Coordinates of C-alpha atoms and ligand atoms in Angstrom, one line a residue:
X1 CA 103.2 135.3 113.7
X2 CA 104.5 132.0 114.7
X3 CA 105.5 129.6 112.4
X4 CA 104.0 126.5 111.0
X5 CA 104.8 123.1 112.1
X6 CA 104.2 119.8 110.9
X7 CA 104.4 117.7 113.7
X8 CA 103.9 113.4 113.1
X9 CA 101.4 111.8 116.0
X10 CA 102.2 108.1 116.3
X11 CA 98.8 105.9 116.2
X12 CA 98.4 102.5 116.1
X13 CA 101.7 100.2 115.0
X14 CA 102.8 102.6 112.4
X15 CA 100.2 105.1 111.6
X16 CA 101.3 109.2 111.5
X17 CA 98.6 111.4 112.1
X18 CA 99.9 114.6 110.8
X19 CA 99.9 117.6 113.2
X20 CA 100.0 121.3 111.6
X21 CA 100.6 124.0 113.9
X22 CA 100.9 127.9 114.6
X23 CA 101.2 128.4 117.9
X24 CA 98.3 127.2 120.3
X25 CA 96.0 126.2 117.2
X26 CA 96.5 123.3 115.1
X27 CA 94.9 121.0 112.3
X28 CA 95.0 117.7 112.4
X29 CA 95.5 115.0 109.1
X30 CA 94.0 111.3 109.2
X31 CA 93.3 110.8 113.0
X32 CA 92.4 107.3 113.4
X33 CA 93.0 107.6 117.4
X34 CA 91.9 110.3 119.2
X35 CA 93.9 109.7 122.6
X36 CA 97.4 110.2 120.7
X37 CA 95.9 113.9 119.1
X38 CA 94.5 115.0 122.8
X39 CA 97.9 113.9 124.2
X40 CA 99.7 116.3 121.2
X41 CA 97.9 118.9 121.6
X42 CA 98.0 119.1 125.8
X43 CA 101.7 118.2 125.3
X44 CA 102.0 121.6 123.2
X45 CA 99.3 123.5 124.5
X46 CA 97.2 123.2 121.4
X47 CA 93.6 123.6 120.7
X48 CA 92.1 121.7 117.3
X49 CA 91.1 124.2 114.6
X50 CA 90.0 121.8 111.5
X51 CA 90.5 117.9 111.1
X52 CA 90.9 116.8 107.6
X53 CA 90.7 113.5 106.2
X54 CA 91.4 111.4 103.1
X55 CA 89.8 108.4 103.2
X56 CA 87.1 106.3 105.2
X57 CA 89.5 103.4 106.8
X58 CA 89.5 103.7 110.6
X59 CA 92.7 103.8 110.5
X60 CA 92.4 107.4 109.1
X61 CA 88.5 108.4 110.6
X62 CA 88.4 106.2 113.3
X63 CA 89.2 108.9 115.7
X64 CA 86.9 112.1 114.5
X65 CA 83.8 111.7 116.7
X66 CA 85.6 112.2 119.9
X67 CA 88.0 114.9 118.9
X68 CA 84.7 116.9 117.6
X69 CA 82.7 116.4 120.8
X70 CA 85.6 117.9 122.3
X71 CA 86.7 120.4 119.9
X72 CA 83.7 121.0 117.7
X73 CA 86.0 122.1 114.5
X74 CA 85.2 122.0 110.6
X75 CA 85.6 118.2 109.8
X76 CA 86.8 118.1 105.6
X77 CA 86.8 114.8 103.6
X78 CA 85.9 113.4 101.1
X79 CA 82.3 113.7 99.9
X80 CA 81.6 110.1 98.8
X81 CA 83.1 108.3 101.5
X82 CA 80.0 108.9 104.2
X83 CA 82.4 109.3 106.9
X84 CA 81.1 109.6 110.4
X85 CA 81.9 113.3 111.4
X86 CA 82.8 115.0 107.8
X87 CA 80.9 118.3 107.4
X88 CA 82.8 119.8 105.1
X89 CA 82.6 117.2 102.1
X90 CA 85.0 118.2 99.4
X91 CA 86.2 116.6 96.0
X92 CA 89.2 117.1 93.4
X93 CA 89.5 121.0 92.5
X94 CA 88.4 122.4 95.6
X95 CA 90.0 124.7 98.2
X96 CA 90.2 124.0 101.7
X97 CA 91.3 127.1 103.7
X98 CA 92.2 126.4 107.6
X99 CA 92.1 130.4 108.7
X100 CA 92.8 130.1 111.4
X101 CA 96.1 128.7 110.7
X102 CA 96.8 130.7 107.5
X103 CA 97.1 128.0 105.6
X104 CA 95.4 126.5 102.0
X105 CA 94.9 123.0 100.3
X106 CA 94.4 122.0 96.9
X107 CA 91.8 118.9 97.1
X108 CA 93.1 116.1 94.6
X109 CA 91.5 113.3 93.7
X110 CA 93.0 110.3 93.8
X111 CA 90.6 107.0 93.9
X112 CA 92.2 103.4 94.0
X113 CA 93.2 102.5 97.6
X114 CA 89.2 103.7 98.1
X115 CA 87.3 104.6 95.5
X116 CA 87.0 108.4 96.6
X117 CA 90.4 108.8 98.3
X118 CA 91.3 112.7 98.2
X119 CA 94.8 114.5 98.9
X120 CA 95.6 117.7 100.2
X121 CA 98.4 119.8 98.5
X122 CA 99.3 122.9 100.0
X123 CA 101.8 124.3 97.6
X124 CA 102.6 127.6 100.1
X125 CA 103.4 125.0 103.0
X126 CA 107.0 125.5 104.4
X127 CA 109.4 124.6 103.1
X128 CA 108.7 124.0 99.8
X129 CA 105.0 122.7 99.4
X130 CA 103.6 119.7 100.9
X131 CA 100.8 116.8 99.8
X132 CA 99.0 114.6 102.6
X133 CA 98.4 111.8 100.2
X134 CA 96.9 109.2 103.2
X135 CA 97.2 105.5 101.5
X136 CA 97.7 106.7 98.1
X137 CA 101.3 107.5 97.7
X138 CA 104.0 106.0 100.4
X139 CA 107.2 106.7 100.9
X140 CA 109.1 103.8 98.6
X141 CA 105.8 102.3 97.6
X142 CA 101.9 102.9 97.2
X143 CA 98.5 101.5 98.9
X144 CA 96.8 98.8 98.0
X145 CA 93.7 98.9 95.8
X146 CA 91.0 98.0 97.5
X147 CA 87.7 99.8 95.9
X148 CA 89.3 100.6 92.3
X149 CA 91.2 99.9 89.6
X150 CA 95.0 99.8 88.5
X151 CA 94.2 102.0 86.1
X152 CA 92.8 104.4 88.4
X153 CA 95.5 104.4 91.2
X154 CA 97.9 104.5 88.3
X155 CA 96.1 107.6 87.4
X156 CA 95.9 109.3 91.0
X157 CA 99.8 108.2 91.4
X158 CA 100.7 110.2 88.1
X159 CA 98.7 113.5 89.4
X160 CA 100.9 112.8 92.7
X161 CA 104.1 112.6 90.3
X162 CA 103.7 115.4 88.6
X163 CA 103.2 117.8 92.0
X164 CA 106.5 120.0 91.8
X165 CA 109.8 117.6 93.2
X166 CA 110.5 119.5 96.3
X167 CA 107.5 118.9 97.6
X168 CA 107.0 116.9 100.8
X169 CA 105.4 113.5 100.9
X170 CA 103.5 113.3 104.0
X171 CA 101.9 109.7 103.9
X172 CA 100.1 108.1 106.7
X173 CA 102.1 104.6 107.5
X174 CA 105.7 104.4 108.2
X175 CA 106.2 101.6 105.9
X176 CA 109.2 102.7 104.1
X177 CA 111.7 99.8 104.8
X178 CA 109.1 97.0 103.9
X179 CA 108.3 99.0 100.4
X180 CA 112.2 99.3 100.0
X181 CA 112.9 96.2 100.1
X182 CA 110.1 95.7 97.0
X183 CA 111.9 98.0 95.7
X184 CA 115.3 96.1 95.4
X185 CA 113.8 93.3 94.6
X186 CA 112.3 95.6 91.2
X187 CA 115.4 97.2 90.8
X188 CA 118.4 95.9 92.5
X189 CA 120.7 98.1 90.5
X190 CA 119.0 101.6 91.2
X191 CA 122.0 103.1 92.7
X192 CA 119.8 106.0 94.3
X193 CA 117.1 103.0 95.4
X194 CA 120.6 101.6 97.0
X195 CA 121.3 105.2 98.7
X196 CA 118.2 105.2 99.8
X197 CA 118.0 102.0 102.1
X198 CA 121.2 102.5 103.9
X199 CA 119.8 106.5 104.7
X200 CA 116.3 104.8 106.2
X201 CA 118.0 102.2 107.5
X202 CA 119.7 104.6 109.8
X203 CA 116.6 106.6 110.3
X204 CA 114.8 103.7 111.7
X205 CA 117.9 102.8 113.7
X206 CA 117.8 106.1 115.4
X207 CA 113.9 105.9 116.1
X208 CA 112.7 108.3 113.8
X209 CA 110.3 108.8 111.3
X210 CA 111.5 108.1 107.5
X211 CA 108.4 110.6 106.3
X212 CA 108.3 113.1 105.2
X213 CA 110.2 112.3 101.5
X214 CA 110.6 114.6 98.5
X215 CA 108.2 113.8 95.1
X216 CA 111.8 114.0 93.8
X217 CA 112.9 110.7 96.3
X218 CA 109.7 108.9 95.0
X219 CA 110.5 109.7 91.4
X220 CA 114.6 108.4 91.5
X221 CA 113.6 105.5 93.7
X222 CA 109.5 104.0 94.5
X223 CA 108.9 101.0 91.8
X224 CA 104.8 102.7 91.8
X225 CA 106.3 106.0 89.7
X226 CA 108.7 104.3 87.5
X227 CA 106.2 101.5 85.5
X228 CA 108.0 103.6 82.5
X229 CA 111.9 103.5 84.0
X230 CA 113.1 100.8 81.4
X231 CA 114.6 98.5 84.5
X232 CA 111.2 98.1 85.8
X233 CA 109.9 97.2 82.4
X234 CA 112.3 94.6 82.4
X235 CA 111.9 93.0 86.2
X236 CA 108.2 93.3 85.4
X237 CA 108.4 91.2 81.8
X238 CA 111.0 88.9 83.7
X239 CA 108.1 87.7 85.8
X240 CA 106.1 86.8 82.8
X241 CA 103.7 89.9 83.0
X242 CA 102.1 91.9 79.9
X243 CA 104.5 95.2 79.6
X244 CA 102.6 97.0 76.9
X245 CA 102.1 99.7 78.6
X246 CA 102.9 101.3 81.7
X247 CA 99.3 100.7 83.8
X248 CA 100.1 97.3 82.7
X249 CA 103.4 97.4 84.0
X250 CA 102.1 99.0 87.2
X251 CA 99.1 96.7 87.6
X252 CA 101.7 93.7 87.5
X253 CA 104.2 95.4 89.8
X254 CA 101.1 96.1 92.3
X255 CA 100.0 92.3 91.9
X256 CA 103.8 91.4 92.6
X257 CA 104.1 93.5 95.9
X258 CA 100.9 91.5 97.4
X259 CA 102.2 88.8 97.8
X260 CA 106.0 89.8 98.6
X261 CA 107.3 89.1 101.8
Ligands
LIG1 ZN1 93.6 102.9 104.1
LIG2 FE1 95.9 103.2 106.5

């Protein structure tokens, strides 16, 4: 059997649609452009065997009706989201099983970027388990919230957390050096958040993509997982915000990164 790939398809300025692959069959993650999958999948000789998708932006389901009229493949997403195309609705505690593929998700719920925003864990993805976590989680940061609460998005960041710290981050935006730079600003004496930079600095210099990261890499370094990290406490009181607690310290952190340039 041939083995699994995850490839990244560049969409739009800096979308990935994720690309999983055995051979000539593939799934595809968040495909807001359909011309950059076709193009893929010709380029490797791939047919489509399941899209999945985590949230309703077109930026994520924009490109679904034209890959199904051409491949007419299982379409999962989230079930209350109404998006154009999804057949296979699914919500927080399902399974999704691509056969064909031999491959298995754990559907998570994570609302807050939209209110019914879903991830897909597959914990026996090579090589140590992997999460597609759309606008939820980024690398060195986290989506806005646009249909729910801090409190929620805290919530759906903390499930993401506590996924096992070898497991790859496959987000949908290559926004890493923008959140990074956050980041500094949060905690400019994060000696791992310093590591961090110069290592996606190079990435980018070279061309390539900074995702995926480790849950481990977001843990040591992304302001969104460390409301409790007693630095970020700090930055966050330093600014005048409430730090009871840490949704409160996230919800200020959050408000801070809007309107950072
Ligand atoms: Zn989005
Ligand atoms: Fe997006």
């Amino acid at each position: 059997m041939d083995e699994l790939l995850i490839e990244p398809v560049r969409a739009f300025d800096d979308n990935y649609i994720w690309c999983l692959r055995r051979g000539g069959l593939a799934a595809v993650v968040d495909p807001g452009d359909a011309g950059p999958v076709i193009r893929h999948l010709e380029g490797v000789r791939a047919s489509l065997a399941a899209i999945l998708v985590t949230h309703h932006h077109g930026d994520h389901a924009g490109g679904i009706p034209e890959l199904v009229a051409r491949w007419p493949v299982p379409v999962f997403g989230p079930a209350v989201e109404g998006i154009a195309g999804v057949d296979r609705p699914v919500r927080g505690g399902d399974t999704v099983a691509v056969g064909e593929l031999e491959v298995a998700f754990d559907v998570l719920d994570v609302p807050g970027h939209t209110r019914g925003h879903v991830a897909y864990y597959g914990p026996k993805l090579p090589p140590e388990g992997a999460v597609f976590c759309g606008d939820t989680l980024f690398a060195g940061g986290c989506g806005r919230i646009f249909e729910g609460t801090p409190d929620q998005m805290h919530d759906s960041l903390s499930r993401l957390a506590a996924l096992p710290p070898r497991t790859a981050v496959y987000c949908a935006h290559e926004y890493t050096q923008a959140n990074l730079r956050f980041a500094v600003a949060v905690e400019p004496a994060n000696p791992e958040l310093l590591r961090r930079v110069d290592t996606v600095a190079r990435r980018r210099a070279g061309g390539f993509p900074t995702v995926p990261s480790l849950i481990a890499d977001e843990l040591a370094t992304n302001p969104f997982l460390r409301s409790g990290a007693p630095a970020v406490v700090a930055a966050a009181r330093a600014r005048g915000a409430d730090a009871s607690s840490a949704v409160r310290v996230f919800a200020a952190i959050r408000e801070w990164k809007n309107a950072f340039r």
